[in-house]
Coordinates of N, CA and C and ligand atoms in Angstrom, one line a residue:
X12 N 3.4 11.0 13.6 CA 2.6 10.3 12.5 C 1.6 9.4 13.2
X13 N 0.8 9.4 12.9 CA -0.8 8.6 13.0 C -1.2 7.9 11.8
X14 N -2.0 6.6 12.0 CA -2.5 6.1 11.5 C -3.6 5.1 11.6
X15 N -4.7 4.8 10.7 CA -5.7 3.8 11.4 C -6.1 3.3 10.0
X16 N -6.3 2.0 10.1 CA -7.0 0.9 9.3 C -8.1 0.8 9.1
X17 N -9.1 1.0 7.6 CA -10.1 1.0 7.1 C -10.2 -0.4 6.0
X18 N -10.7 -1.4 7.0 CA -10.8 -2.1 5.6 C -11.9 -2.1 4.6
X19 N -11.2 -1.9 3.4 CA -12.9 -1.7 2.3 C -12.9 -3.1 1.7
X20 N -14.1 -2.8 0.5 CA -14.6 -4.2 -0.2 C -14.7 -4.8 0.3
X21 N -15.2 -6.2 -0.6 CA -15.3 -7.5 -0.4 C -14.3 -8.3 -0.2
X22 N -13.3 -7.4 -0.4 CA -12.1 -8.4 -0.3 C -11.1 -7.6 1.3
X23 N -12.1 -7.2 1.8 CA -11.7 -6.3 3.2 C -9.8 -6.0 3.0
X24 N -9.8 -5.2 2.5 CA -8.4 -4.7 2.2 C -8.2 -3.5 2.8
X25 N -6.8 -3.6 3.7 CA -6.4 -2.3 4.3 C -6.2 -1.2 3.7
X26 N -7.5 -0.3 3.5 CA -7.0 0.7 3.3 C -6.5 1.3 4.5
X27 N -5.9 2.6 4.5 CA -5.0 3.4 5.8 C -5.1 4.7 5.6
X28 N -5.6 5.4 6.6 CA -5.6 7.0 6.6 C -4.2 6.8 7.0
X29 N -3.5 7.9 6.8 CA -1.7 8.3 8.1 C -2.1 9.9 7.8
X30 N -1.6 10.5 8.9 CA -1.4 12.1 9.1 C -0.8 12.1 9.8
X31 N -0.2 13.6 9.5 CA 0.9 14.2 10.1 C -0.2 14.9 11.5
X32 N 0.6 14.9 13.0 CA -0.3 15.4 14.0 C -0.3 16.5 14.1
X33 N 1.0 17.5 13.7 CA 0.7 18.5 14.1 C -0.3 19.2 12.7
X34 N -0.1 19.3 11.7 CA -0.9 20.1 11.0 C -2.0 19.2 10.8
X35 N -2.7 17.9 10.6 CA -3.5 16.8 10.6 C -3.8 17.2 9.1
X36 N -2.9 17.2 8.2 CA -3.0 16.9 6.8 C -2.8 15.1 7.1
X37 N -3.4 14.7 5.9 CA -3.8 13.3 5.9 C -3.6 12.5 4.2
X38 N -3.1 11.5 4.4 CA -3.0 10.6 2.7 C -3.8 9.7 3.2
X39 N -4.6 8.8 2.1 CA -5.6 7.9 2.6 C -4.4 7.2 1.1
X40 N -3.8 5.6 1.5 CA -3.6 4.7 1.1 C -4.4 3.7 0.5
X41 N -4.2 3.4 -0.3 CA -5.2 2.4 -1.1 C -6.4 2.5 -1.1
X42 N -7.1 3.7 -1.8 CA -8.6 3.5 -1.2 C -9.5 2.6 -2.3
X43 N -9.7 1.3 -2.3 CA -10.0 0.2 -2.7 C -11.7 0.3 -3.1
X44 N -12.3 1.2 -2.3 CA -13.9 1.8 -2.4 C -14.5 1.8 -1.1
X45 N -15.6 1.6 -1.1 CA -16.6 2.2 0.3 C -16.0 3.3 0.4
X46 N -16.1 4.6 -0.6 CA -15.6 5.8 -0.1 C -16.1 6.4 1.0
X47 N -17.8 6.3 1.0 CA -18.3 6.6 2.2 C -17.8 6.5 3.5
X48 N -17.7 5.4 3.8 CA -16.3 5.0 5.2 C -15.2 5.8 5.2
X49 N -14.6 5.9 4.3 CA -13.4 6.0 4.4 C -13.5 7.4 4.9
X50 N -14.3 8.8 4.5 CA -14.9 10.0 4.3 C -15.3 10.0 5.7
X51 N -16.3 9.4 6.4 CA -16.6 9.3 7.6 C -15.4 9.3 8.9
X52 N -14.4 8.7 8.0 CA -13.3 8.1 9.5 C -13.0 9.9 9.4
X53 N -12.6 10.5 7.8 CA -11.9 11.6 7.8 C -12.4 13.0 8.6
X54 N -13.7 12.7 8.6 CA -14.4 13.9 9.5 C -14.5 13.5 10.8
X55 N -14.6 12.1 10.8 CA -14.7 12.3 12.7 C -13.5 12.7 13.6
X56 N -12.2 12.1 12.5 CA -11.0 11.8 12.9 C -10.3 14.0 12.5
X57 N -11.3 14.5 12.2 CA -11.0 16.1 11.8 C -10.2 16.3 10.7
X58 N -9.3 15.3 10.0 CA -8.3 15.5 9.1 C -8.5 15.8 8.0
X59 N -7.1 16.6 7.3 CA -7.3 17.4 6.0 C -7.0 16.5 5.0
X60 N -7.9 15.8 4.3 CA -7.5 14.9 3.2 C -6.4 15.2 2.3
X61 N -5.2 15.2 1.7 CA -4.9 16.3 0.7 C -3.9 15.2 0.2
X62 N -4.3 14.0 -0.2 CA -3.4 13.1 -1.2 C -4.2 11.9 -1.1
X63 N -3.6 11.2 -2.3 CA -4.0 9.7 -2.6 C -2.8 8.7 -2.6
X64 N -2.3 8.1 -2.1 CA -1.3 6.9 -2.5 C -1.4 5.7 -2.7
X65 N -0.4 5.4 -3.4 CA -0.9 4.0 -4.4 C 0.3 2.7 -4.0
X66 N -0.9 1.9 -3.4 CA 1.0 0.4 -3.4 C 1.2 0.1 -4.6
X67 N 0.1 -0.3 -5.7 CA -0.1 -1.0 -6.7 C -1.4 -1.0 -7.5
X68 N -1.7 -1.5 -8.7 CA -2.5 -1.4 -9.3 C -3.9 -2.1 -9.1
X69 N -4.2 -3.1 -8.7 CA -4.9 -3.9 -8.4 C -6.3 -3.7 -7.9
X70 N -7.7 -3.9 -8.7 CA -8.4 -3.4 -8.1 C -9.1 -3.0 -6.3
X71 N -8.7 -4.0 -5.6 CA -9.2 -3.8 -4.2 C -8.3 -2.4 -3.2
X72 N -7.3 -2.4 -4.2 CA -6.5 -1.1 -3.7 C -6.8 0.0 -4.4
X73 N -7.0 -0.2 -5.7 CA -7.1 1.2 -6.5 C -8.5 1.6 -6.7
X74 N -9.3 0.9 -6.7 CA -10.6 1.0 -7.6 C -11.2 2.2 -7.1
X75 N -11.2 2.6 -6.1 CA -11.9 4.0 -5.2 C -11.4 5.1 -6.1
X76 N -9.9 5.1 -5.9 CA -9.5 6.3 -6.5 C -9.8 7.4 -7.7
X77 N -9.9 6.9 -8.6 CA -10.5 7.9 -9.8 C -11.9 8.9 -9.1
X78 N -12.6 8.3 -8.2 CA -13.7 8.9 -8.2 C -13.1 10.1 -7.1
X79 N -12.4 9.2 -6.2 CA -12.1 10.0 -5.1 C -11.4 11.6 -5.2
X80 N -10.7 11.1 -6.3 CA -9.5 12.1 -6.8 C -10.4 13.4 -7.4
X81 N -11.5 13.2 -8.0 CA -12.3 14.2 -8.9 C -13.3 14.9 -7.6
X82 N -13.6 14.0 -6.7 CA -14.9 14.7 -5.9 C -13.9 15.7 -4.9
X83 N -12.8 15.2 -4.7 CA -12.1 16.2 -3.6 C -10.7 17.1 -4.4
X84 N -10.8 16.8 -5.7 CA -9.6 17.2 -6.3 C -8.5 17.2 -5.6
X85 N -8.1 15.7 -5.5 CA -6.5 15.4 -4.8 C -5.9 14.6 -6.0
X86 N -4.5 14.6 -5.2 CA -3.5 14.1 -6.2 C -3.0 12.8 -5.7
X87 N -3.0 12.2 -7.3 CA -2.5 10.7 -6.8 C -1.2 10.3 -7.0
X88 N -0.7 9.6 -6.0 CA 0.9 9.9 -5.9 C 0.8 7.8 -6.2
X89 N 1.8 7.2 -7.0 CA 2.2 6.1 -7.0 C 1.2 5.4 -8.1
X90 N 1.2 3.9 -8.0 CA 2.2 3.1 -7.7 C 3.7 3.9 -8.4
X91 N 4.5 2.7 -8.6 CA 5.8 3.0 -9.6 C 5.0 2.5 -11.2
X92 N 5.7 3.3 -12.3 CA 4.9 3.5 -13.8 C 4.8 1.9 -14.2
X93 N 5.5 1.0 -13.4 CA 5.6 -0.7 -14.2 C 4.0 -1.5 -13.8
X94 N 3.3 -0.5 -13.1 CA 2.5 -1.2 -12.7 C 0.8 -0.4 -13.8
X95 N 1.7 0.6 -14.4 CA 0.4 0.9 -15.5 C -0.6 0.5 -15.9
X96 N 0.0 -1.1 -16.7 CA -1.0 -1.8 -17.2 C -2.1 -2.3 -17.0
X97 N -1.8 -2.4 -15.1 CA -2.6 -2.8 -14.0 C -3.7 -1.8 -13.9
X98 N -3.6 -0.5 -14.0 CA -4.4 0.6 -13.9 C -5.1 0.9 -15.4
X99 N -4.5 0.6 -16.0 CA -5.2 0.7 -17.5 C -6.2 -0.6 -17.5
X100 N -5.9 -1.5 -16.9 CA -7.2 -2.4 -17.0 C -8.3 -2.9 -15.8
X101 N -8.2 -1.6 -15.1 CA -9.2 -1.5 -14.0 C -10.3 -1.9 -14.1
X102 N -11.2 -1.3 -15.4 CA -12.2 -1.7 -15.9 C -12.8 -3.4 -16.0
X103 N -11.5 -3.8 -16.8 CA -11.8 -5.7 -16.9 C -11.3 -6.0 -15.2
X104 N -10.8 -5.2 -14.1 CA -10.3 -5.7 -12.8 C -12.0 -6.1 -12.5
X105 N -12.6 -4.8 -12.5 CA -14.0 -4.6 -12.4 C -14.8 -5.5 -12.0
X106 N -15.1 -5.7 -13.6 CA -16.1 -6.7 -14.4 C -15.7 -8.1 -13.9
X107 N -14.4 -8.9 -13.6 CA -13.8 -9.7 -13.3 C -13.6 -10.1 -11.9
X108 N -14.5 -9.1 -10.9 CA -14.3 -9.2 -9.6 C -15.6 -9.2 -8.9
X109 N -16.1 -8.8 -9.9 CA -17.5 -8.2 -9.5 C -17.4 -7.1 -8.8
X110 N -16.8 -6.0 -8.9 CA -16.7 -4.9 -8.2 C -17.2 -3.9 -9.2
X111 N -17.7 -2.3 -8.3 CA -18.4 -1.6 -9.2 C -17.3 -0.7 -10.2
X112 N -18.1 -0.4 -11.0 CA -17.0 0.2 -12.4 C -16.3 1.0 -11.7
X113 N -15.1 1.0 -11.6 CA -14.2 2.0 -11.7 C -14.1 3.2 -12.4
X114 N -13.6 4.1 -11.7 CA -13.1 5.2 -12.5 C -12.3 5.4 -13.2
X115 N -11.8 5.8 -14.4 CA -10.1 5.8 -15.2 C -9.5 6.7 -14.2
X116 N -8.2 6.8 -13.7 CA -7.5 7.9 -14.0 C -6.1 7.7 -14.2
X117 N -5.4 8.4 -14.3 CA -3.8 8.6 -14.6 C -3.3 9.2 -13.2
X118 N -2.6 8.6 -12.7 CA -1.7 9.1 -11.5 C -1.0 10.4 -11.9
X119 N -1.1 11.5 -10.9 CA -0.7 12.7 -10.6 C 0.8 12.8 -10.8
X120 N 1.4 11.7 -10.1 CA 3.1 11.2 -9.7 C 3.4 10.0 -9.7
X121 N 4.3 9.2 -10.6 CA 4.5 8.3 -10.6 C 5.8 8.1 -9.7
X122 N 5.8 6.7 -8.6 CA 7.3 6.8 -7.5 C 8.2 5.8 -7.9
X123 N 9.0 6.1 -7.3 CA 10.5 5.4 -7.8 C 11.2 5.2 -6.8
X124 N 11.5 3.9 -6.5 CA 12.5 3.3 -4.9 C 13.4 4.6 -5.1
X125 N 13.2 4.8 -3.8 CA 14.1 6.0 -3.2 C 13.2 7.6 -2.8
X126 N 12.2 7.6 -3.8 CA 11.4 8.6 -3.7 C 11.1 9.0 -2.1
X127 N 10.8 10.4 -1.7 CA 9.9 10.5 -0.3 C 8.8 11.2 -0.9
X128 N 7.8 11.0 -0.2 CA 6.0 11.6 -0.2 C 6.2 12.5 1.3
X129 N 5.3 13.5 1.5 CA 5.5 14.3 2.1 C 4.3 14.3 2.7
X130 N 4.0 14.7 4.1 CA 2.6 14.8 4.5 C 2.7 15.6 6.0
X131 N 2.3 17.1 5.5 CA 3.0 18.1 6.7 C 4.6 18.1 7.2
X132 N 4.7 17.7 8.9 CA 5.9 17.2 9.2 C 6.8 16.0 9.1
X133 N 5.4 15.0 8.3 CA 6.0 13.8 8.0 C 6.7 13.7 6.9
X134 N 7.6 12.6 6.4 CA 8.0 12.2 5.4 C 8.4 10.8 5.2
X135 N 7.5 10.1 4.2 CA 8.0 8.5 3.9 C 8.7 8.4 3.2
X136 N 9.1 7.2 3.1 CA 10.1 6.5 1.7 C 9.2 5.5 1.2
X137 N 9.9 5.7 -0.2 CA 9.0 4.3 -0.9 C 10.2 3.7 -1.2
X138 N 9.8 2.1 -1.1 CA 10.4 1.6 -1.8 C 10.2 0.3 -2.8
X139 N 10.6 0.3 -3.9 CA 10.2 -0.3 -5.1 C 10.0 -1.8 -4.4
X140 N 9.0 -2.5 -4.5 CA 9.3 -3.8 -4.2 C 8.4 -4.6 -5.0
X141 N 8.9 -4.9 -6.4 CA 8.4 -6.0 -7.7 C 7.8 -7.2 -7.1
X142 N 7.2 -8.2 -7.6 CA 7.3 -9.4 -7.5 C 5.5 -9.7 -7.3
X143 N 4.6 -9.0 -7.1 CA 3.2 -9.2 -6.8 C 2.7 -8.7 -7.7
X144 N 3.1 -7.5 -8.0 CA 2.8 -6.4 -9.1 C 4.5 -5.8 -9.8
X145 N 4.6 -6.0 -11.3 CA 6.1 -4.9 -11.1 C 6.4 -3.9 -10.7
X146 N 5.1 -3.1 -10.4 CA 4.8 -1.6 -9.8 C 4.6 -1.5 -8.4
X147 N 4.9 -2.7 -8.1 CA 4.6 -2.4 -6.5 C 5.5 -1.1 -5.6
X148 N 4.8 -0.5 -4.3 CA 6.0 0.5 -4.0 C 5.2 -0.2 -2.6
X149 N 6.1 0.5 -1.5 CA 5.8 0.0 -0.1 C 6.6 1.6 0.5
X150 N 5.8 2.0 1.5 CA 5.4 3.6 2.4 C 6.3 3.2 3.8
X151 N 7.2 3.7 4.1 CA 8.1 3.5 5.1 C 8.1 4.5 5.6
X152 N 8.1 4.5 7.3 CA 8.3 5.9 7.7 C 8.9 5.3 9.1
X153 N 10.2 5.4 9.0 CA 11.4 5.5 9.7 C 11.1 5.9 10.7
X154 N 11.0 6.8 11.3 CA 10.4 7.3 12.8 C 9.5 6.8 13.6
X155 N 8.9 6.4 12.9 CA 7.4 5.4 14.0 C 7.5 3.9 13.3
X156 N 8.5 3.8 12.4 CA 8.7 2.2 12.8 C 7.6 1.7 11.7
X157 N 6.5 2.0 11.0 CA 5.7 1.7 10.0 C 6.1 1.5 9.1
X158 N 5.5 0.8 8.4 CA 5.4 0.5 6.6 C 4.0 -0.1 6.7
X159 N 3.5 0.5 5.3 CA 2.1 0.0 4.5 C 2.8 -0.8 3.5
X160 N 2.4 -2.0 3.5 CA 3.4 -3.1 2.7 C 2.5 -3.0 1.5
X161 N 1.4 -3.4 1.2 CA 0.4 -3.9 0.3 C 0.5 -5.1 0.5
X162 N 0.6 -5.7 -1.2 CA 0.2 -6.9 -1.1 C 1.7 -7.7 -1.2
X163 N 3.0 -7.3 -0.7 CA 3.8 -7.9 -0.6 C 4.2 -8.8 0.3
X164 N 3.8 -8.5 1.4 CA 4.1 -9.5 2.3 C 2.6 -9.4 3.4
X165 N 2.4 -10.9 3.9 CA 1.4 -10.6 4.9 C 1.8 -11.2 6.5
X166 N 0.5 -11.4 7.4 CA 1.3 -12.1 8.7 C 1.0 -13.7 8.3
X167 N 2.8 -14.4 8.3 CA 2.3 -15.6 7.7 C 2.2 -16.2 6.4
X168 N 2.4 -15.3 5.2 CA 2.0 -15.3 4.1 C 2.7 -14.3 3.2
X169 N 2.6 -14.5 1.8 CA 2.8 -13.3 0.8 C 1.9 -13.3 -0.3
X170 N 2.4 -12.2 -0.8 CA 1.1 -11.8 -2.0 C 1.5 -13.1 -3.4
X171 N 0.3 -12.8 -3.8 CA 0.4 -14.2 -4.8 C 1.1 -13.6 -6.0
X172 N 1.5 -14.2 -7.0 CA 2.9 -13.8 -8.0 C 2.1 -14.9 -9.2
X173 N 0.9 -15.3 -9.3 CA 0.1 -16.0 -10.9 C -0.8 -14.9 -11.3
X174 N -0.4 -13.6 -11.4 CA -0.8 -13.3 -11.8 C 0.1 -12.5 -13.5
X175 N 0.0 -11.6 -14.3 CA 0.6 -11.2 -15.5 C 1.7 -10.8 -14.5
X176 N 3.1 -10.6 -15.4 CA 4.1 -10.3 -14.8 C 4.2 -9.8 -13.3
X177 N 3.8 -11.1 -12.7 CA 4.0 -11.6 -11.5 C 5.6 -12.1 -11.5
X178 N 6.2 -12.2 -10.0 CA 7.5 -13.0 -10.5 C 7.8 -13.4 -9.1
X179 N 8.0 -14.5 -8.7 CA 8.0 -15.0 -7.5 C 9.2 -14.7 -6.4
X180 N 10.7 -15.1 -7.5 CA 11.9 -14.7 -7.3 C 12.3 -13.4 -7.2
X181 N 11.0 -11.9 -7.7 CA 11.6 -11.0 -7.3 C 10.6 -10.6 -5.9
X182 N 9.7 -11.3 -5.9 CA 9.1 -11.2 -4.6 C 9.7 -11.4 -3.7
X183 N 10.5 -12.0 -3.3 CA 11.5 -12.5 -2.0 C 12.6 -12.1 -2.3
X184 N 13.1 -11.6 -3.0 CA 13.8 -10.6 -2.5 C 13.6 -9.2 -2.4
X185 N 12.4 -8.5 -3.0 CA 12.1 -7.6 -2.4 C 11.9 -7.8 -0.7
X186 N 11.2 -9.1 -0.9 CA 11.1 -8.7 1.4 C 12.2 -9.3 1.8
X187 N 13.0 -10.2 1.5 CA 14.2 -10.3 2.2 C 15.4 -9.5 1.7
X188 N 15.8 -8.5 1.1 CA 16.6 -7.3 0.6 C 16.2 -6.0 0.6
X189 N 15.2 -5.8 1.1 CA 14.2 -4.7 0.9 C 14.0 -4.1 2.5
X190 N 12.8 -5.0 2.9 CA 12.1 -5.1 3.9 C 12.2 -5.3 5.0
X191 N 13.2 -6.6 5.2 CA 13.9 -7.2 6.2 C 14.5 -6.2 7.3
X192 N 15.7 -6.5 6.0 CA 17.3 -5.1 6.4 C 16.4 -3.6 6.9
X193 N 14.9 -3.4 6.8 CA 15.0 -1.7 7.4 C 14.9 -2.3 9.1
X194 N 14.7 -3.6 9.6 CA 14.8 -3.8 11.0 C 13.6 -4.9 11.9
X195 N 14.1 -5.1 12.7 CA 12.9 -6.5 13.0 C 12.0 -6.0 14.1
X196 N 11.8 -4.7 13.9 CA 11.0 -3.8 15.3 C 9.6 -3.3 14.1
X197 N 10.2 -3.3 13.1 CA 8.9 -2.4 12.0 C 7.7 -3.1 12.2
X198 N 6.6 -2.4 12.3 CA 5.5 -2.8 12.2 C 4.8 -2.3 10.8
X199 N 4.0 -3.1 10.6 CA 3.5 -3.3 9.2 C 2.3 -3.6 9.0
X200 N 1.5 -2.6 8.0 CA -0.4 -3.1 7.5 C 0.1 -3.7 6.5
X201 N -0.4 -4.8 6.3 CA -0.4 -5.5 4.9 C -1.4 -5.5 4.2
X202 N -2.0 -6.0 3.0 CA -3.2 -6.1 2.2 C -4.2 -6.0 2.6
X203 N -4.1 -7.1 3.4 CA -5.1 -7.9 4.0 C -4.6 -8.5 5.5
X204 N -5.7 -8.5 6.3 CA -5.2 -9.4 7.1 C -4.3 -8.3 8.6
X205 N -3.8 -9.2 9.7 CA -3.5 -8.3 10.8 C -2.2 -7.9 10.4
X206 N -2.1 -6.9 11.1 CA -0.9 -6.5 11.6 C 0.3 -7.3 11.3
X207 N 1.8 -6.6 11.5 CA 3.0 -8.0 12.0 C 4.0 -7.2 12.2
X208 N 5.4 -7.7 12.3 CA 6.1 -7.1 12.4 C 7.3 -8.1 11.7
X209 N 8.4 -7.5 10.4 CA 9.1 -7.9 10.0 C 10.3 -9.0 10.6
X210 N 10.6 -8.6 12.0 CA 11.0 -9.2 12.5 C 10.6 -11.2 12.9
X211 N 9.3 -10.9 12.9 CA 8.7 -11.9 13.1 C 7.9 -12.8 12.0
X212 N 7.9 -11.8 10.9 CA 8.1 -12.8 9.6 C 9.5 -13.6 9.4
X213 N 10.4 -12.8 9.6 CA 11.7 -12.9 9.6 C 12.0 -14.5 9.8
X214 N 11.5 -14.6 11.0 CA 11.3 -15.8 12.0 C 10.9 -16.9 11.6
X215 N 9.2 -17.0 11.7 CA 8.8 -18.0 11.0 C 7.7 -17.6 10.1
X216 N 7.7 -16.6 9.1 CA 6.8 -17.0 7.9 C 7.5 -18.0 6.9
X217 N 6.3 -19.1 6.9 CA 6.9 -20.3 5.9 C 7.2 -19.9 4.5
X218 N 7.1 -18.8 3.9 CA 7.3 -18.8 2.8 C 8.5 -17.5 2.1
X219 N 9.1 -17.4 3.4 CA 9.9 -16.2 3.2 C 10.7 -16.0 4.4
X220 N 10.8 -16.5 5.6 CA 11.7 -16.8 6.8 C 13.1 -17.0 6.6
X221 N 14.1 -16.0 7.3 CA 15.3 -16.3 6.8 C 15.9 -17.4 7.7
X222 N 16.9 -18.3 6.8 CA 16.7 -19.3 7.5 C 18.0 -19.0 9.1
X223 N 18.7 -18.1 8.5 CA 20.0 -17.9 9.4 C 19.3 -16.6 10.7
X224 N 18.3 -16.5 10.8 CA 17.6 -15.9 11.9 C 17.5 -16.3 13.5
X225 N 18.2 -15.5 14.1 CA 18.4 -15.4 15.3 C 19.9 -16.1 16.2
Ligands
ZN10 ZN1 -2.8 -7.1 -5.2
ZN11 ZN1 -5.0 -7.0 -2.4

């Protein structure tokens, strides 16, 4: 498994190509817009586009998608269905961000903690992790140690919970019952922002550090 970080918008958000190496079928994660870039990495990088995945609803992650999905006819896999309302109001995400109109669409596959997504010889787990969005899911792939978090946790930080059924208390424990326990070696793209590794949130992120660590 391979992967490289594209950040789009204005709000420079990780999007993520990942492919599988041997066949270089490819999911592009969150594509938030600047499709152009994103299209550019996929030709230089030779890979077969052949999915969309979703952490969550939120414009800077989703807003690319609808268009993307129609110009290459792929399928959009996620978020989980609690995060609907978030995607049904893409339009006011829009207008409210200043970002350009969005496309409508309806997700191909809606995931469910426990789900796997498939991509050639790879295969991830999602797992449901509420508390930013209800629909949040988070892309685990057990063998190389990854997860695409979204906007659940960052380095140092976590995703904000004022927003509509935001919930703070189920935010932490998605990352500390969730996240934590898959191991303190995972490395992780978050939202925004660098790199980390759960272990080391584990440690000292102030807002989610377990305190009985190490
Ligand atoms: Zn978000
Ligand atoms: Zn975001």
């Amino acid at each position: 498994m391979q992967y490289e970080i594209i950040p789009v918008t204005g709000f420079q958000q990780n999007c993520t190509l990942v492919w599988c190496d041997s066949s270089k079928d490819a999911a592009v994660i969150d594509p938030g817009g600047d499709l152009d870039k994103i299209l550019a990495r996929v030709e230089a990088l030779q890979l077969k586009l052949s999915q969309i995945w979703l952490t969550h609803g939120h414009i800077d992650h989703a807003g690319g998608t609808g268009e993307l999905a129609e110009k290459l006819n792929l399928p959009i896999i996620g978020p989980h269905k609690e995060d609907e309302f978030w995607l049904e109001a893409l339009a006011q995400q829009s207008q409210m961000f200043g970002f350009p109109a969005a496309q409508p669409f309806t997700p191909t596959r809606w995931l469910e903690d426990g789900d796997e997504v498939k991509l050639g010889e790879e295969s991830f787990q999602v797992i449901h992790c509420p508390g930013h969005t209800p629909g949040h899911v988070v892309f685990y792939h057990e063998g190389a140690q990854f997860a695409q978090v979204g906007d659940v946790l960052f380095q140092g930080s976590i995703g904000r919970t004022d927003f509509p059924k935001g919930n703070h208390g189920d935010l932490i424990r998605s990352i500390r019952e969730k996240l934590f326990p898959l191991g303190d070696d995972i490395r992780f793209v978050p939202g925004h922002g660098p790199m980390s590794t759960f272990g080391r949130e584990r440690e000292s992120n102030p807002f989610c550090s377990d305190p009985n660590y190490g």
